[in-house]
Amino acid sequence: MRAPLGTFDDASPASERLDLLPGPVAEALTAGWGGISAAQIIHVDTDPAIADTAVFAEHHGADLLDTSANCVVVAGKRGGEVTLAACVVLSRTRVDVNGAVRRHLGARKASFAPMEVAVGESGMEYGGITPIGLPGSWPLLLDPAVVDEEWVLLGSGRRRGKLIVPGKALAALPGAVLVEGLGV
């Protein structure tokens, strides 16, 4: 199978690669969402040593810099309450944690969640977190530019491998909210 983005030697429907994905991601893909099934999502098997966006794009196609998205876990704090949320922005931008995220969560303070919290609560590997399979109680903040892409390259939940997903499918994920100005 040829992936719709980049130059990958090993691409298949995610439904054929569930064994390469962490439990929460495999479960979400198996269940599907918003009319999307695992057969519509593409998994590309890649070297975890080149998982970071810039190096990855050098190896698999510079066009990926425009169609890759990063998913980061943030913690919003107000009083003694901590709210975890995921933010997805195109990789050429950064998450506006202290502006758009803080306001959306109604938090006094927002910051990136500590690595051990992000990994422990998501069930995914650091550097490979994907919005697919995150806890349903988390807000999922999406920059509209991500949803506007025909196809988006995302983490797979592991540093080995990536998922290629229709941008509009991300807006149908549980807890998804479009937040203008999320990516700056």
PDB file of C-alpha atoms in Angstrom:
ATOM      1  CA  MET A   1       0.000   0.000   0.000  1.00  0.00           C
ATOM      2  CA  ARG A   2       1.185   3.524  -0.758  1.00  0.00           C
ATOM      3  CA  ALA A   3       0.694   6.110   1.967  1.00  0.00           C
ATOM      4  CA  PRO A   4      -0.980   9.391   0.899  1.00  0.00           C
ATOM      5  CA  LEU A   5       1.884  11.354   2.522  1.00  0.00           C
ATOM      6  CA  GLY A   6       5.666  11.030   2.564  1.00  0.00           C
ATOM      7  CA  THR A   7       7.817   8.198   1.291  1.00  0.00           C
ATOM      8  CA  PHE A   8       7.349   5.099   3.424  1.00  0.00           C
ATOM      9  CA  ASP A   9       8.516   1.575   2.677  1.00  0.00           C
ATOM     10  CA  ASP A  10       6.022  -0.047   5.026  1.00  0.00           C
ATOM     11  CA  ALA A  11       2.413   1.226   5.099  1.00  0.00           C
ATOM     12  CA  SER A  12      -0.749  -0.751   5.884  1.00  0.00           C
ATOM     13  CA  PRO A  13      -4.246  -0.170   7.201  1.00  0.00           C
ATOM     14  CA  ALA A  14      -4.029   0.271  10.979  1.00  0.00           C
ATOM     15  CA  SER A  15      -6.521  -2.600  11.297  1.00  0.00           C
ATOM     16  CA  GLU A  16      -3.680  -4.917  10.200  1.00  0.00           C
ATOM     17  CA  ARG A  17      -1.179  -3.446  12.688  1.00  0.00           C
ATOM     18  CA  LEU A  18      -3.066  -3.394  15.989  1.00  0.00           C
ATOM     19  CA  ASP A  19      -0.333  -5.572  17.545  1.00  0.00           C
ATOM     20  CA  LEU A  20       2.180  -2.726  17.035  1.00  0.00           C
ATOM     21  CA  LEU A  21       0.054  -0.209  18.931  1.00  0.00           C
ATOM     22  CA  PRO A  22      -0.396   0.348  22.667  1.00  0.00           C
ATOM     23  CA  GLY A  23      -3.634  -0.986  24.160  1.00  0.00           C
ATOM     24  CA  PRO A  24      -5.584   2.295  24.347  1.00  0.00           C
ATOM     25  CA  VAL A  25      -4.817   3.136  20.698  1.00  0.00           C
ATOM     26  CA  ALA A  26      -5.634  -0.366  19.425  1.00  0.00           C
ATOM     27  CA  GLU A  27      -8.897  -0.357  21.408  1.00  0.00           C
ATOM     28  CA  ALA A  28      -9.951   3.049  20.052  1.00  0.00           C
ATOM     29  CA  LEU A  29      -9.144   2.024  16.488  1.00  0.00           C
ATOM     30  CA  THR A  30     -11.028  -1.257  16.889  1.00  0.00           C
ATOM     31  CA  ALA A  31     -14.100   0.532  18.268  1.00  0.00           C
ATOM     32  CA  GLY A  32     -13.927   3.320  15.674  1.00  0.00           C
ATOM     33  CA  TRP A  33     -15.492   6.770  16.102  1.00  0.00           C
ATOM     34  CA  GLY A  34     -17.701   9.094  14.084  1.00  0.00           C
ATOM     35  CA  GLY A  35     -17.993   6.585  11.238  1.00  0.00           C
ATOM     36  CA  ILE A  36     -14.192   6.145  11.076  1.00  0.00           C
ATOM     37  CA  SER A  37     -12.747   2.630  11.233  1.00  0.00           C
ATOM     38  CA  ALA A  38      -9.218   1.269  11.651  1.00  0.00           C
ATOM     39  CA  ALA A  39      -9.243   0.280   7.979  1.00  0.00           C
ATOM     40  CA  GLN A  40      -9.394   4.000   7.050  1.00  0.00           C
ATOM     41  CA  ILE A  41      -6.361   4.883   9.179  1.00  0.00           C
ATOM     42  CA  ILE A  42      -2.889   4.092   7.839  1.00  0.00           C
ATOM     43  CA  HIS A  43      -0.020   2.842   9.986  1.00  0.00           C
ATOM     44  CA  VAL A  44       3.527   3.371   8.767  1.00  0.00           C
ATOM     45  CA  ASP A  45       6.224   1.361  10.492  1.00  0.00           C
ATOM     46  CA  THR A  46       9.207   3.584  11.165  1.00  0.00           C
ATOM     47  CA  ASP A  47      12.491   3.670  13.044  1.00  0.00           C
ATOM     48  CA  PRO A  48      11.999   5.035  16.589  1.00  0.00           C
ATOM     49  CA  ALA A  49      15.470   6.611  16.439  1.00  0.00           C
ATOM     50  CA  ILE A  50      14.164   9.156  13.900  1.00  0.00           C
ATOM     51  CA  ALA A  51      10.717   9.762  15.436  1.00  0.00           C
ATOM     52  CA  ASP A  52      11.205  13.479  16.112  1.00  0.00           C
ATOM     53  CA  THR A  53       9.516  15.605  13.446  1.00  0.00           C
ATOM     54  CA  ALA A  54      12.473  17.401  11.818  1.00  0.00           C
ATOM     55  CA  VAL A  55      14.644  14.281  11.490  1.00  0.00           C
ATOM     56  CA  PHE A  56      11.633  12.221  10.459  1.00  0.00           C
ATOM     57  CA  ALA A  57      10.776  14.668   7.655  1.00  0.00           C
ATOM     58  CA  GLU A  58      14.377  14.658   6.407  1.00  0.00           C
ATOM     59  CA  HIS A  59      14.161  10.899   6.037  1.00  0.00           C
ATOM     60  CA  HIS A  60      10.568  10.444   4.784  1.00  0.00           C
ATOM     61  CA  GLY A  61       9.849  13.656   2.864  1.00  0.00           C
ATOM     62  CA  ALA A  62      10.102  17.381   3.550  1.00  0.00           C
ATOM     63  CA  ASP A  63       6.391  17.753   2.718  1.00  0.00           C
ATOM     64  CA  LEU A  64       5.660  16.072   6.065  1.00  0.00           C
ATOM     65  CA  LEU A  65       6.646  19.286   7.852  1.00  0.00           C
ATOM     66  CA  ASP A  66       3.402  20.774   6.516  1.00  0.00           C
ATOM     67  CA  THR A  67       1.147  17.786   7.237  1.00  0.00           C
ATOM     68  CA  SER A  68       2.503  16.448  10.537  1.00  0.00           C
ATOM     69  CA  ALA A  69       0.828  17.235  13.828  1.00  0.00           C
ATOM     70  CA  ASN A  70       2.055  17.001  17.397  1.00  0.00           C
ATOM     71  CA  CYS A  71      -0.081  15.905  20.308  1.00  0.00           C
ATOM     72  CA  VAL A  72       1.006  17.192  23.708  1.00  0.00           C
ATOM     73  CA  VAL A  73      -0.489  16.686  27.142  1.00  0.00           C
ATOM     74  CA  VAL A  74      -1.043  19.789  29.257  1.00  0.00           C
ATOM     75  CA  ALA A  75      -2.120  20.331  32.845  1.00  0.00           C
ATOM     76  CA  GLY A  76      -4.418  23.213  33.735  1.00  0.00           C
ATOM     77  CA  LYS A  77      -4.543  24.209  37.425  1.00  0.00           C
ATOM     78  CA  ARG A  78      -7.143  26.200  39.303  1.00  0.00           C
ATOM     79  CA  GLY A  79      -7.140  26.032  43.082  1.00  0.00           C
ATOM     80  CA  GLY A  80      -6.392  22.434  44.004  1.00  0.00           C
ATOM     81  CA  GLU A  81      -7.899  21.054  40.796  1.00  0.00           C
ATOM     82  CA  VAL A  82      -5.731  19.768  37.932  1.00  0.00           C
ATOM     83  CA  THR A  83      -7.255  19.131  34.508  1.00  0.00           C
ATOM     84  CA  LEU A  84      -5.300  17.119  31.957  1.00  0.00           C
ATOM     85  CA  ALA A  85      -5.977  17.836  28.307  1.00  0.00           C
ATOM     86  CA  ALA A  86      -4.423  16.974  24.969  1.00  0.00           C
ATOM     87  CA  CYS A  87      -3.578  19.596  22.350  1.00  0.00           C
ATOM     88  CA  VAL A  88      -3.004  18.853  18.667  1.00  0.00           C
ATOM     89  CA  VAL A  89      -1.300  21.411  16.436  1.00  0.00           C
ATOM     90  CA  LEU A  90       0.572  21.239  13.154  1.00  0.00           C
ATOM     91  CA  SER A  91       4.243  20.527  13.765  1.00  0.00           C
ATOM     92  CA  ARG A  92       5.332  23.850  12.252  1.00  0.00           C
ATOM     93  CA  THR A  93       3.543  25.617  15.120  1.00  0.00           C
ATOM     94  CA  ARG A  94       3.643  25.424  18.901  1.00  0.00           C
ATOM     95  CA  VAL A  95       0.828  25.118  21.422  1.00  0.00           C
ATOM     96  CA  ASP A  96      -0.247  28.432  23.000  1.00  0.00           C
ATOM     97  CA  VAL A  97      -0.301  26.951  26.500  1.00  0.00           C
ATOM     98  CA  ASN A  98      -0.457  30.212  28.463  1.00  0.00           C
ATOM     99  CA  GLY A  99      -3.053  31.803  26.185  1.00  0.00           C
ATOM    100  CA  ALA A 100      -5.516  29.618  24.284  1.00  0.00           C
ATOM    101  CA  VAL A 101      -5.138  26.509  26.480  1.00  0.00           C
ATOM    102  CA  ARG A 102      -5.321  28.325  29.805  1.00  0.00           C
ATOM    103  CA  ARG A 103      -8.399  30.284  28.715  1.00  0.00           C
ATOM    104  CA  HIS A 104     -10.180  27.234  27.293  1.00  0.00           C
ATOM    105  CA  LEU A 105      -9.583  25.188  30.449  1.00  0.00           C
ATOM    106  CA  GLY A 106     -10.522  28.088  32.725  1.00  0.00           C
ATOM    107  CA  ALA A 107      -7.227  27.579  34.550  1.00  0.00           C
ATOM    108  CA  ARG A 108      -5.153  30.075  36.491  1.00  0.00           C
ATOM    109  CA  LYS A 109      -2.030  28.302  35.269  1.00  0.00           C
ATOM    110  CA  ALA A 110      -1.362  25.863  32.432  1.00  0.00           C
ATOM    111  CA  SER A 111       1.823  24.001  31.566  1.00  0.00           C
ATOM    112  CA  PHE A 112       3.010  20.904  29.782  1.00  0.00           C
ATOM    113  CA  ALA A 113       2.235  17.863  31.919  1.00  0.00           C
ATOM    114  CA  PRO A 114       5.295  16.148  33.413  1.00  0.00           C
ATOM    115  CA  MET A 115       6.507  13.261  31.241  1.00  0.00           C
ATOM    116  CA  GLU A 116       5.655  10.620  33.837  1.00  0.00           C
ATOM    117  CA  VAL A 117       2.091  11.975  34.118  1.00  0.00           C
ATOM    118  CA  ALA A 118       1.596  12.166  30.334  1.00  0.00           C
ATOM    119  CA  VAL A 119       2.884   8.622  29.839  1.00  0.00           C
ATOM    120  CA  GLY A 120       1.215   7.112  32.900  1.00  0.00           C
ATOM    121  CA  GLU A 121      -2.204   8.634  32.274  1.00  0.00           C
ATOM    122  CA  SER A 122      -2.255   8.095  28.487  1.00  0.00           C
ATOM    123  CA  GLY A 123      -0.790   4.586  28.363  1.00  0.00           C
ATOM    124  CA  MET A 124       1.456   5.735  25.506  1.00  0.00           C
ATOM    125  CA  GLU A 125       5.159   6.384  25.002  1.00  0.00           C
ATOM    126  CA  TYR A 126       6.607   9.865  25.366  1.00  0.00           C
ATOM    127  CA  GLY A 127       7.312  11.269  21.929  1.00  0.00           C
ATOM    128  CA  GLY A 128       4.592   9.147  20.333  1.00  0.00           C
ATOM    129  CA  ILE A 129       1.412  10.302  22.069  1.00  0.00           C
ATOM    130  CA  THR A 130      -1.574  10.415  19.742  1.00  0.00           C
ATOM    131  CA  PRO A 131      -5.074  11.815  20.271  1.00  0.00           C
ATOM    132  CA  ILE A 132      -6.540   8.429  19.318  1.00  0.00           C
ATOM    133  CA  GLY A 133      -7.157   6.398  22.478  1.00  0.00           C
ATOM    134  CA  LEU A 134      -6.645   9.117  25.081  1.00  0.00           C
ATOM    135  CA  PRO A 135      -8.857   9.004  28.190  1.00  0.00           C
ATOM    136  CA  GLY A 136     -12.403  10.055  27.271  1.00  0.00           C
ATOM    137  CA  SER A 137     -12.564  12.449  30.221  1.00  0.00           C
ATOM    138  CA  TRP A 138      -9.787  14.636  28.785  1.00  0.00           C
ATOM    139  CA  PRO A 139     -10.607  17.656  26.672  1.00  0.00           C
ATOM    140  CA  LEU A 140      -9.020  17.220  23.232  1.00  0.00           C
ATOM    141  CA  LEU A 141      -8.115  20.643  21.879  1.00  0.00           C
ATOM    142  CA  LEU A 142      -7.520  20.782  18.129  1.00  0.00           C
ATOM    143  CA  ASP A 143      -6.163  23.653  16.102  1.00  0.00           C
ATOM    144  CA  PRO A 144      -8.551  24.092  13.128  1.00  0.00           C
ATOM    145  CA  ALA A 145      -5.568  23.969  10.728  1.00  0.00           C
ATOM    146  CA  VAL A 146      -5.067  20.294  11.680  1.00  0.00           C
ATOM    147  CA  VAL A 147      -8.669  19.414  10.828  1.00  0.00           C
ATOM    148  CA  ASP A 148      -8.380  21.305   7.522  1.00  0.00           C
ATOM    149  CA  GLU A 149      -5.586  19.012   6.286  1.00  0.00           C
ATOM    150  CA  GLU A 150      -6.736  16.191   3.988  1.00  0.00           C
ATOM    151  CA  TRP A 151      -4.334  13.781   5.732  1.00  0.00           C
ATOM    152  CA  VAL A 152      -2.345  14.302   8.942  1.00  0.00           C
ATOM    153  CA  LEU A 153       0.665  12.352  10.186  1.00  0.00           C
ATOM    154  CA  LEU A 154       0.498  11.705  13.963  1.00  0.00           C
ATOM    155  CA  GLY A 155       2.182   9.585  16.567  1.00  0.00           C
ATOM    156  CA  SER A 156       0.934   6.028  16.976  1.00  0.00           C
ATOM    157  CA  GLY A 157       1.189   5.895  20.758  1.00  0.00           C
ATOM    158  CA  ARG A 158       4.713   4.507  20.392  1.00  0.00           C
ATOM    159  CA  ARG A 159       7.872   6.090  19.025  1.00  0.00           C
ATOM    160  CA  ARG A 160       7.977   3.269  16.497  1.00  0.00           C
ATOM    161  CA  GLY A 161       5.404   3.955  13.819  1.00  0.00           C
ATOM    162  CA  LYS A 162       3.069   6.774  12.869  1.00  0.00           C
ATOM    163  CA  LEU A 163      -0.590   7.026  11.947  1.00  0.00           C
ATOM    164  CA  ILE A 164      -1.917   8.848   8.893  1.00  0.00           C
ATOM    165  CA  VAL A 165      -5.439  10.068   9.567  1.00  0.00           C
ATOM    166  CA  PRO A 166      -7.955  12.166   7.639  1.00  0.00           C
ATOM    167  CA  GLY A 167      -7.850  15.597   9.308  1.00  0.00           C
ATOM    168  CA  LYS A 168     -11.638  15.766   9.635  1.00  0.00           C
ATOM    169  CA  ALA A 169     -11.661  12.426  11.485  1.00  0.00           C
ATOM    170  CA  LEU A 170      -9.828  14.050  14.393  1.00  0.00           C
ATOM    171  CA  ALA A 171     -12.720  16.458  14.989  1.00  0.00           C
ATOM    172  CA  ALA A 172     -14.995  13.425  15.558  1.00  0.00           C
ATOM    173  CA  LEU A 173     -12.842  11.988  18.375  1.00  0.00           C
ATOM    174  CA  PRO A 174     -14.393  11.935  21.862  1.00  0.00           C
ATOM    175  CA  GLY A 175     -13.925  15.259  23.675  1.00  0.00           C
ATOM    176  CA  ALA A 176     -12.652  17.054  20.549  1.00  0.00           C
ATOM    177  CA  VAL A 177     -13.054  20.837  20.452  1.00  0.00           C
ATOM    178  CA  LEU A 178     -11.694  23.208  17.803  1.00  0.00           C
ATOM    179  CA  VAL A 179      -9.777  26.057  19.444  1.00  0.00           C
ATOM    180  CA  GLU A 180      -8.848  29.034  17.273  1.00  0.00           C
ATOM    181  CA  GLY A 181      -5.311  30.234  17.962  1.00  0.00           C
ATOM    182  CA  LEU A 182      -4.229  26.989  19.631  1.00  0.00           C
ATOM    183  CA  GLY A 183      -1.238  26.686  17.310  1.00  0.00           C
ATOM    184  CA  VAL A 184       0.937  29.778  17.047  1.00  0.00           C
TER     185      VAL A 184
END
